[in-house]
CSV table of C-alpha atoms and ligand atoms in Angstrom, one decimal:
chain,number,residue,atom,x,y,z
A,1,MET,CA,81.5,138.8,108.5
A,2,THR,CA,82.4,137.0,105.5
A,3,ALA,CA,80.0,134.9,103.7
A,4,ALA,CA,80.3,130.9,103.8
A,5,PRO,CA,82.3,129.4,101.0
A,6,PRO,CA,79.9,128.0,98.2
A,7,ALA,CA,79.3,124.3,98.6
A,8,LEU,CA,82.3,122.5,97.5
A,9,LEU,CA,80.3,120.7,94.6
A,10,GLU,CA,79.5,123.8,93.3
A,11,ARG,CA,82.8,125.7,93.9
A,12,TYR,CA,84.2,123.2,91.4
A,13,ARG,CA,81.1,122.2,89.4
A,14,ARG,CA,83.0,123.0,86.0
A,15,LEU,CA,85.2,120.1,86.8
A,16,LEU,CA,82.9,117.7,88.4
A,17,ALA,CA,79.4,117.8,87.1
A,18,GLN,CA,77.3,116.8,84.5
A,19,PRO,CA,75.4,119.7,82.7
A,20,ARG,CA,72.7,120.8,85.2
A,21,GLU,CA,73.3,118.3,87.5
A,22,PRO,CA,71.7,119.1,90.7
A,23,PHE,CA,73.4,118.6,94.3
A,24,PRO,CA,70.7,119.2,96.6
A,25,ILE,CA,72.6,117.4,99.6
A,26,THR,CA,75.4,119.5,101.4
A,27,LEU,CA,77.0,119.3,105.1
A,28,GLY,CA,79.6,122.5,104.4
A,29,GLU,CA,82.3,120.0,103.2
A,30,GLY,CA,85.5,121.1,101.8
A,31,SER,CA,87.3,124.8,102.1
A,32,THR,CA,89.4,123.3,104.8
A,33,PRO,CA,92.4,125.3,106.0
A,34,LEU,CA,96.2,125.2,104.7
A,35,ILE,CA,98.1,126.3,107.9
A,36,ARG,CA,101.6,127.1,107.4
A,37,THR,CA,103.6,125.8,110.2
A,38,ARG,CA,105.4,128.2,112.5
A,39,ARG,CA,107.3,125.7,115.1
A,40,LEU,CA,106.8,122.3,113.4
A,41,GLY,CA,108.6,123.2,110.2
A,42,ALA,CA,111.5,125.1,111.8
A,43,GLU,CA,111.8,121.5,114.0
A,44,ILE,CA,111.9,119.4,111.1
A,45,GLY,CA,113.9,121.5,109.2
A,46,LEU,CA,111.5,122.8,106.3
A,47,GLU,CA,111.1,126.3,105.7
A,48,GLU,CA,107.8,126.1,104.1
A,49,LEU,CA,105.5,123.2,105.8
A,50,TYR,CA,102.1,123.4,105.5
A,51,LEU,CA,99.2,121.4,107.1
A,52,LYS,CA,96.0,120.6,105.1
A,53,TYR,CA,93.7,120.0,107.8
A,54,GLU,CA,90.8,117.8,106.7
A,55,GLY,CA,89.6,117.5,110.5
A,56,THR,CA,87.4,120.5,109.9
A,57,ASN,CA,85.4,118.8,107.5
A,58,PRO,CA,81.4,118.1,108.6
A,59,THR,CA,82.2,114.8,109.9
A,60,GLY,CA,86.0,115.3,110.8
A,61,SER,CA,87.6,113.8,107.9
A,62,PHE,CA,88.5,114.1,104.1
A,63,LYS,CA,85.9,111.3,103.4
A,64,ASP,CA,83.4,114.1,103.1
A,65,ARG,CA,84.7,115.4,99.9
A,66,GLY,CA,84.0,112.0,98.0
A,67,MET,CA,80.8,110.8,100.1
A,68,VAL,CA,79.0,114.1,99.2
A,69,LEU,CA,79.3,113.3,95.4
A,70,ALA,CA,78.5,109.7,95.9
A,71,VAL,CA,75.4,109.9,98.0
A,72,ASN,CA,74.1,113.0,95.8
A,73,ARG,CA,74.4,110.6,92.8
A,74,ALA,CA,72.9,107.5,94.6
A,75,ALA,CA,70.3,109.5,95.8
A,76,SER,CA,69.3,110.9,92.4
A,77,SER,CA,69.6,107.6,90.7
A,78,GLY,CA,66.9,106.1,93.2
A,79,ALA,CA,69.2,103.8,95.4
A,80,ARG,CA,67.1,102.5,98.0
A,81,ALA,CA,70.0,102.3,100.4
A,82,VAL,CA,74.0,102.7,100.7
A,83,VAL,CA,76.5,100.5,101.9
A,84,CYS,CA,80.2,100.5,103.0
A,85,ALA,CA,83.0,98.7,104.6
A,86,SER,CA,85.3,101.0,106.7
A,87,THR,CA,87.8,101.3,109.2
A,88,GLY,CA,85.5,104.0,110.5
A,89,ASN,CA,85.7,107.1,108.8
A,90,THR,CA,84.3,106.5,105.6
A,91,ALA,CA,81.6,104.9,108.0
A,92,ALA,CA,80.9,108.1,109.6
A,93,SER,CA,80.7,110.2,106.5
A,94,ALA,CA,78.6,107.8,104.6
A,95,ALA,CA,76.2,107.6,108.0
A,96,ALA,CA,75.9,111.5,108.1
A,97,TYR,CA,75.1,112.1,104.2
A,98,ALA,CA,72.9,109.2,104.0
A,99,ALA,CA,71.1,110.4,106.9
A,100,ALA,CA,70.7,113.8,105.1
A,101,ALA,CA,69.7,112.3,102.0
A,102,GLY,CA,67.0,110.0,104.0
A,103,LEU,CA,68.7,106.9,102.8
A,104,PRO,CA,69.2,103.7,104.9
A,105,CYS,CA,72.8,103.1,105.5
A,106,PHE,CA,74.7,100.0,106.3
A,107,VAL,CA,78.3,100.0,107.4
A,108,VAL,CA,80.5,96.9,107.7
A,109,LEU,CA,83.3,97.4,110.3
A,110,PRO,CA,86.2,95.3,111.9
A,111,ALA,CA,85.0,94.2,115.4
A,112,GLY,CA,87.2,96.1,118.2
A,113,LYS,CA,89.4,98.0,115.5
A,114,VAL,CA,87.1,101.2,114.9
A,115,ALA,CA,87.9,104.0,117.1
A,116,ARG,CA,85.2,105.4,119.2
A,117,GLY,CA,84.3,108.5,118.0
A,118,LYS,CA,83.7,107.0,114.7
A,119,LEU,CA,81.1,104.3,116.1
A,120,ALA,CA,79.4,107.0,117.8
A,121,GLN,CA,79.1,109.3,114.5
A,122,ALA,CA,77.9,106.2,112.8
A,123,LEU,CA,75.4,105.2,115.4
A,124,VAL,CA,74.1,108.4,116.1
A,125,ALA,CA,72.9,109.0,112.4
A,126,GLY,CA,70.8,106.0,112.3
A,127,ALA,CA,73.3,103.5,110.4
A,128,ARG,CA,72.8,99.9,110.9
A,129,LEU,CA,76.5,98.7,112.0
A,130,VAL,CA,77.5,95.3,111.2
A,131,MET,CA,80.6,94.1,113.1
A,132,VAL,CA,82.7,91.4,111.6
A,133,ASP,CA,85.1,89.1,113.2
A,134,GLY,CA,87.9,89.8,110.6
A,135,ASN,CA,89.6,92.9,109.4
A,136,PHE,CA,88.8,95.4,106.7
A,137,ASP,CA,90.0,94.0,103.4
A,138,GLU,CA,87.5,90.8,104.4
A,139,ALA,CA,84.8,93.4,105.0
A,140,LEU,CA,85.2,95.1,101.7
A,141,ALA,CA,85.1,92.3,99.8
A,142,ALA,CA,82.0,91.2,101.3
A,143,VAL,CA,80.5,94.7,100.5
A,144,ARG,CA,81.7,94.2,97.0
A,145,ARG,CA,79.5,91.0,96.7
A,146,LEU,CA,76.7,92.8,98.1
A,147,GLY,CA,76.9,95.6,95.6
A,148,ASP,CA,76.9,93.1,92.9
A,149,GLU,CA,73.7,91.5,94.1
A,150,GLY,CA,72.1,95.2,93.9
A,151,VAL,CA,71.4,95.4,97.7
A,152,ALA,CA,72.8,98.8,98.0
A,153,ALA,CA,74.7,101.3,96.3
A,154,VAL,CA,78.3,100.9,97.4
A,155,VAL,CA,79.9,104.0,99.0
A,156,ASN,CA,83.6,102.8,99.1
A,157,SER,CA,86.0,104.3,97.1
A,158,VAL,CA,85.6,101.6,94.3
A,159,ASN,CA,82.6,104.0,93.6
A,160,PRO,CA,84.1,106.3,91.3
A,161,ASP,CA,82.3,109.4,92.4
A,162,ARG,CA,84.3,109.0,95.6
A,163,LEU,CA,87.7,109.5,94.0
A,164,ASP,CA,86.3,112.3,91.7
A,165,GLY,CA,85.3,114.2,94.8
A,166,GLN,CA,88.5,113.9,96.6
A,167,GLN,CA,90.3,115.4,94.1
A,168,THR,CA,89.1,118.7,95.3
A,169,ALA,CA,91.7,118.9,98.1
A,170,ALA,CA,94.3,118.8,95.5
A,171,TRP,CA,92.8,121.6,93.8
A,172,GLU,CA,92.2,123.6,97.1
A,173,VAL,CA,96.0,123.2,98.1
A,174,CYS,CA,96.7,124.8,94.5
A,175,ASP,CA,94.2,127.4,94.8
A,176,ALA,CA,95.2,128.3,98.4
A,177,LEU,CA,98.9,128.3,97.7
A,178,GLY,CA,98.5,130.0,94.2
A,179,ARG,CA,100.9,127.1,92.9
A,180,PRO,CA,101.4,123.5,93.5
A,181,PRO,CA,103.9,122.6,96.3
A,182,ASP,CA,106.9,121.0,95.4
A,183,ALA,CA,105.9,117.5,97.5
A,184,LEU,CA,102.5,116.3,99.2
A,185,ALA,CA,102.6,113.8,102.0
A,186,LEU,CA,99.6,111.9,103.3
A,187,PRO,CA,99.0,108.6,104.8
A,188,VAL,CA,98.0,105.6,102.6
A,189,GLY,CA,95.5,102.9,103.7
A,190,ASN,CA,93.3,101.8,100.9
A,191,ALA,CA,95.3,104.2,98.7
A,192,GLY,CA,92.2,105.9,97.4
A,193,ASN,CA,93.3,109.3,98.5
A,194,ILE,CA,96.7,109.2,97.0
A,195,THR,CA,95.1,108.1,93.9
A,196,ALA,CA,92.4,110.9,94.1
A,197,TYR,CA,95.1,113.7,94.7
A,198,TRP,CA,97.4,112.7,91.8
A,199,ARG,CA,94.5,112.8,89.7
A,200,GLY,CA,93.4,116.1,91.1
A,201,PHE,CA,96.9,117.7,90.4
A,202,THR,CA,97.1,116.0,87.2
A,203,ARG,CA,93.7,117.4,86.0
A,204,TYR,CA,94.7,121.2,87.1
A,205,ALA,CA,97.7,120.8,84.9
A,206,GLY,CA,95.8,119.6,82.1
A,207,GLU,CA,93.5,122.5,82.5
A,208,GLY,CA,96.7,124.7,82.6
A,209,LEU,CA,95.9,126.0,86.0
A,210,ILE,CA,99.2,124.6,87.5
A,211,GLU,CA,102.7,124.2,85.6
A,212,SER,CA,103.8,121.2,87.6
A,213,ARG,CA,102.8,118.7,89.6
A,214,PRO,CA,104.1,117.4,93.1
A,215,ARG,CA,106.2,114.5,94.2
A,216,MET,CA,103.5,112.5,96.1
A,217,LEU,CA,104.9,111.0,99.2
A,218,GLY,CA,102.7,108.4,101.0
A,219,PHE,CA,103.1,106.7,104.1
A,220,GLN,CA,101.8,103.2,105.6
A,221,ALA,CA,102.0,101.9,109.1
A,222,ASP,CA,105.1,99.3,109.4
A,223,GLY,CA,102.5,96.5,110.3
A,224,ALA,CA,100.2,97.5,107.5
A,225,ALA,CA,102.5,98.3,104.5
A,226,PRO,CA,101.6,96.1,101.7
A,227,ILE,CA,102.8,98.6,99.2
A,228,VAL,CA,106.1,98.8,100.5
A,229,ARG,CA,106.6,95.2,100.8
A,230,GLY,CA,104.9,94.6,97.3
A,231,GLU,CA,102.5,91.9,98.5
A,232,PRO,CA,99.2,91.9,100.7
A,233,VAL,CA,99.7,91.7,104.4
A,234,ALA,CA,97.1,88.9,105.8
A,235,GLU,CA,96.9,90.4,109.3
A,236,PRO,CA,97.6,94.1,109.2
A,237,GLU,CA,98.1,95.6,112.8
A,238,THR,CA,98.8,99.4,113.8
A,239,ILE,CA,97.6,101.7,116.6
A,240,ALA,CA,96.4,104.0,113.5
A,241,THR,CA,93.3,102.0,112.9
A,242,ALA,CA,92.2,104.1,110.1
A,243,ILE,CA,95.1,102.7,107.8
A,244,ARG,CA,94.8,99.1,109.2
A,245,ILE,CA,94.7,97.7,105.7
A,246,GLY,CA,96.4,94.8,104.2
A,247,ASN,CA,95.4,95.0,100.6
A,248,PRO,CA,94.3,98.2,99.1
A,249,ALA,CA,91.4,98.7,96.5
A,250,SER,CA,93.6,101.7,94.7
A,251,TRP,CA,96.9,99.8,94.9
A,252,ALA,CA,97.7,100.5,91.0
A,253,GLY,CA,96.4,104.0,91.4
A,254,ALA,CA,98.9,104.4,94.3
A,255,THR,CA,102.1,103.4,92.6
A,256,ALA,CA,101.1,104.9,89.5
A,257,ALA,CA,100.8,108.4,91.4
A,258,ARG,CA,104.5,107.3,93.1
A,259,ASP,CA,106.1,106.6,90.2
A,260,ASP,CA,104.8,109.2,87.6
A,261,SER,CA,105.3,111.8,90.3
A,262,GLY,CA,108.9,110.7,91.2
A,263,GLY,CA,107.6,110.3,94.8
A,264,SER,CA,108.0,107.4,97.2
A,265,ILE,CA,105.6,105.0,99.4
A,266,GLU,CA,107.4,104.3,102.6
A,267,SER,CA,106.2,103.0,106.1
A,268,VAL,CA,106.5,104.3,109.6
A,269,SER,CA,106.5,103.0,113.0
A,270,ASP,CA,103.4,103.1,115.5
A,271,ASP,CA,106.0,104.9,117.8
A,272,GLU,CA,107.0,107.4,115.1
A,273,ILE,CA,103.0,108.2,114.2
A,274,LEU,CA,102.4,108.8,118.1
A,275,ALA,CA,105.3,111.1,118.3
A,276,ALA,CA,104.0,113.2,115.2
A,277,GLN,CA,100.5,113.3,116.2
A,278,ARG,CA,102.0,114.6,119.6
A,279,ASP,CA,104.3,117.1,117.8
A,280,VAL,CA,101.3,118.5,115.7
A,281,ALA,CA,99.4,119.1,118.7
A,282,HIS,CA,102.3,120.4,120.9
A,283,LEU,CA,104.0,122.8,118.4
A,284,GLU,CA,100.9,124.0,116.0
A,285,GLY,CA,97.8,123.3,118.5
A,286,ILE,CA,96.1,121.0,115.9
A,287,PHE,CA,94.8,117.6,117.3
A,288,CYS,CA,94.7,114.9,114.2
A,289,GLU,CA,94.1,111.1,114.4
A,290,PRO,CA,96.9,109.0,114.6
A,291,ALA,CA,97.0,107.8,110.9
A,292,SER,CA,96.7,111.6,109.8
A,293,ALA,CA,100.0,111.9,111.6
A,294,ALA,CA,101.7,109.2,109.1
A,295,GLY,CA,102.4,111.8,106.9
A,296,VAL,CA,104.0,114.0,109.3
A,297,ALA,CA,106.1,111.3,110.8
A,298,GLY,CA,107.4,110.2,107.0
A,299,VAL,CA,108.2,114.1,105.9
A,300,ARG,CA,110.3,113.9,109.2
A,301,LYS,CA,112.0,110.7,108.1
A,302,LEU,CA,112.8,112.3,104.7
A,303,ALA,CA,113.7,115.6,105.6
A,304,SER,CA,116.4,114.4,108.3
A,305,GLY,CA,117.8,111.7,105.6
A,306,GLY,CA,118.5,114.8,103.1
A,307,ARG,CA,115.5,113.7,100.9
A,308,LEU,CA,113.7,116.9,101.5
A,309,HIS,CA,115.5,120.1,101.0
A,310,ARG,CA,114.4,122.9,103.5
A,311,SER,CA,113.3,125.4,101.0
A,312,GLU,CA,111.1,123.3,99.2
A,313,THR,CA,107.2,123.7,99.9
A,314,VAL,CA,105.7,120.6,101.4
A,315,VAL,CA,102.1,119.8,102.5
A,316,CYS,CA,101.1,117.2,104.7
A,317,VAL,CA,97.6,116.0,104.7
A,318,LEU,CA,96.1,116.0,108.2
A,319,THR,CA,93.2,113.6,107.1
A,320,GLY,CA,90.9,113.1,110.4
A,321,HIS,CA,90.3,114.9,113.5
A,322,GLY,CA,91.8,113.7,116.5
A,323,LEU,CA,88.6,113.8,119.0
A,324,LYS,CA,87.8,110.5,116.6
A,325,ASP,CA,90.1,108.4,118.6
A,326,PRO,CA,90.7,110.2,122.1
A,327,ASP,CA,91.8,106.5,123.7
A,328,ALA,CA,95.0,106.9,121.1
A,329,VAL,CA,96.3,109.9,123.3
A,330,GLN,CA,98.4,108.6,126.0
A,331,ALA,CA,98.4,111.1,128.9
A,332,GLU,CA,102.1,111.0,129.9
A,333,GLU,CA,102.3,114.5,130.8
A,334,GLY,CA,99.8,115.9,133.3
A,335,SER,CA,98.3,113.6,136.0
A,336,LEU,CA,94.7,112.7,136.0
A,337,ALA,CA,94.7,112.0,139.9
A,338,ALA,CA,92.5,114.3,141.7
A,339,VAL,CA,94.0,116.4,144.6
A,340,ALA,CA,92.0,118.6,147.1
A,341,PRO,CA,90.4,121.6,146.2
A,342,GLU,CA,92.9,124.0,148.0
A,343,VAL,CA,95.1,126.3,146.7
A,344,ASP,CA,98.1,124.6,148.2
A,345,ALA,CA,97.3,121.2,146.8
A,346,ILE,CA,96.6,122.8,143.4
A,347,ARG,CA,99.8,124.8,143.4
A,348,SER,CA,102.0,121.9,144.1
A,349,ALA,CA,99.9,119.8,141.5
A,350,MET,CA,101.2,122.8,139.0
A,351,GLY,CA,104.7,122.2,139.9
A,352,ILE,CA,105.1,126.0,141.2
B,1,AN7,C1,92.0,109.6,108.8
B,1,AN7,O1,87.3,104.8,106.7
B,1,AN7,O2,89.5,103.2,104.6
B,1,AN7,O3,94.4,105.5,101.5
B,1,AN7,O4,87.3,103.0,105.5
B,1,AN7,O5,90.3,107.4,108.0
B,1,AN7,O6,92.5,106.7,100.9
B,1,AN7,O7,92.0,105.0,102.3
B,1,AN7,C2,90.0,105.2,106.3
B,1,AN7,C3,91.0,105.6,105.5
B,1,AN7,C4,94.0,108.1,106.1
B,1,AN7,C5,93.8,106.2,104.4
B,1,AN7,N1,93.4,108.7,107.2
B,1,AN7,O8,93.2,106.9,102.9
B,1,AN7,C6,87.9,103.9,105.9
B,1,AN7,C7,89.3,104.2,105.4
B,1,AN7,C8,92.6,108.6,107.9
B,1,AN7,C9,91.5,107.5,107.2
B,1,AN7,C10,93.1,106.9,105.8
B,1,AN7,C11,92.1,106.7,106.0
B,1,AN7,P1,92.9,105.8,102.2
């Protein structure tokens, strides 16, 4: 038996904390696996393709890395409540950490566009759900106003603690590999995570802990690709509801990460996203939500276009767990129709 890894904020206290700052709230976030693919990399044409699987965080997404810092600080600074707008995962994470802190939590969500698992997570933790007849961008604008009015502490990524905490994922990747990768791919929605990873790599380089920084490869969905188009998208649309965002708050951080790293931000179709989600599960046994597969879909595209060399070390961040959004999985193979509970009928259904 090995002991549990230290809590994330303790592990990186030197880089994140004020002197003697207490972090009483933890749900066991971080220390997620970096999995070297065996079959997916070979299929895509990369000898060293890794998956940073953020689905093993306590609420099943990378959001917990920043939420733990934001809620610890909200609680210690005397906040009476926390509030966020969300496409789902931020809400699930805020609800859980607020519950642990004993703080009321309000989440403002686009009605009809949040995956079922995420709604269940926010509900069970006792958050107050407010559904708006609008999209995430409109919800976030309203939440920022509420924050200005002092109604509650805003725990969206406009709160600097969120991105500070999310840097830990970049540090874990370097710690696990013993060096930085050549390229790191991830989905881009509100663009906080790509900003945080780049900041994390830059910090590690500044500390002398790594000698180079990876190219940052961000991927939006075709129907929600404001950074690719160079202008906000008024009505973003994609099956990857987590990244159904038309006017990212960290737009400038994302383009700086792209340009300073020599990387790119491009878009992939919903069909490419779903194919990548299925391949990650079929070939590696890992279930991620659709948005998370955007990075894999993008890496496949770049590799097939000769823009990633087969000997490069590439990390794809799988940002969220597949169980959050079971409705997105199309059961094409395997019928769910019942057969008689008899061996002949079962044998024939098995196709043997
Ligand atoms: C699984 O929960 O914006 O580019 O409100 O849930 O940092 O926004 C979620 C975003 C990628 C995009 N993958 O990250 C929210 C929210 C998953 C996500 C993203 C999200 P950012």
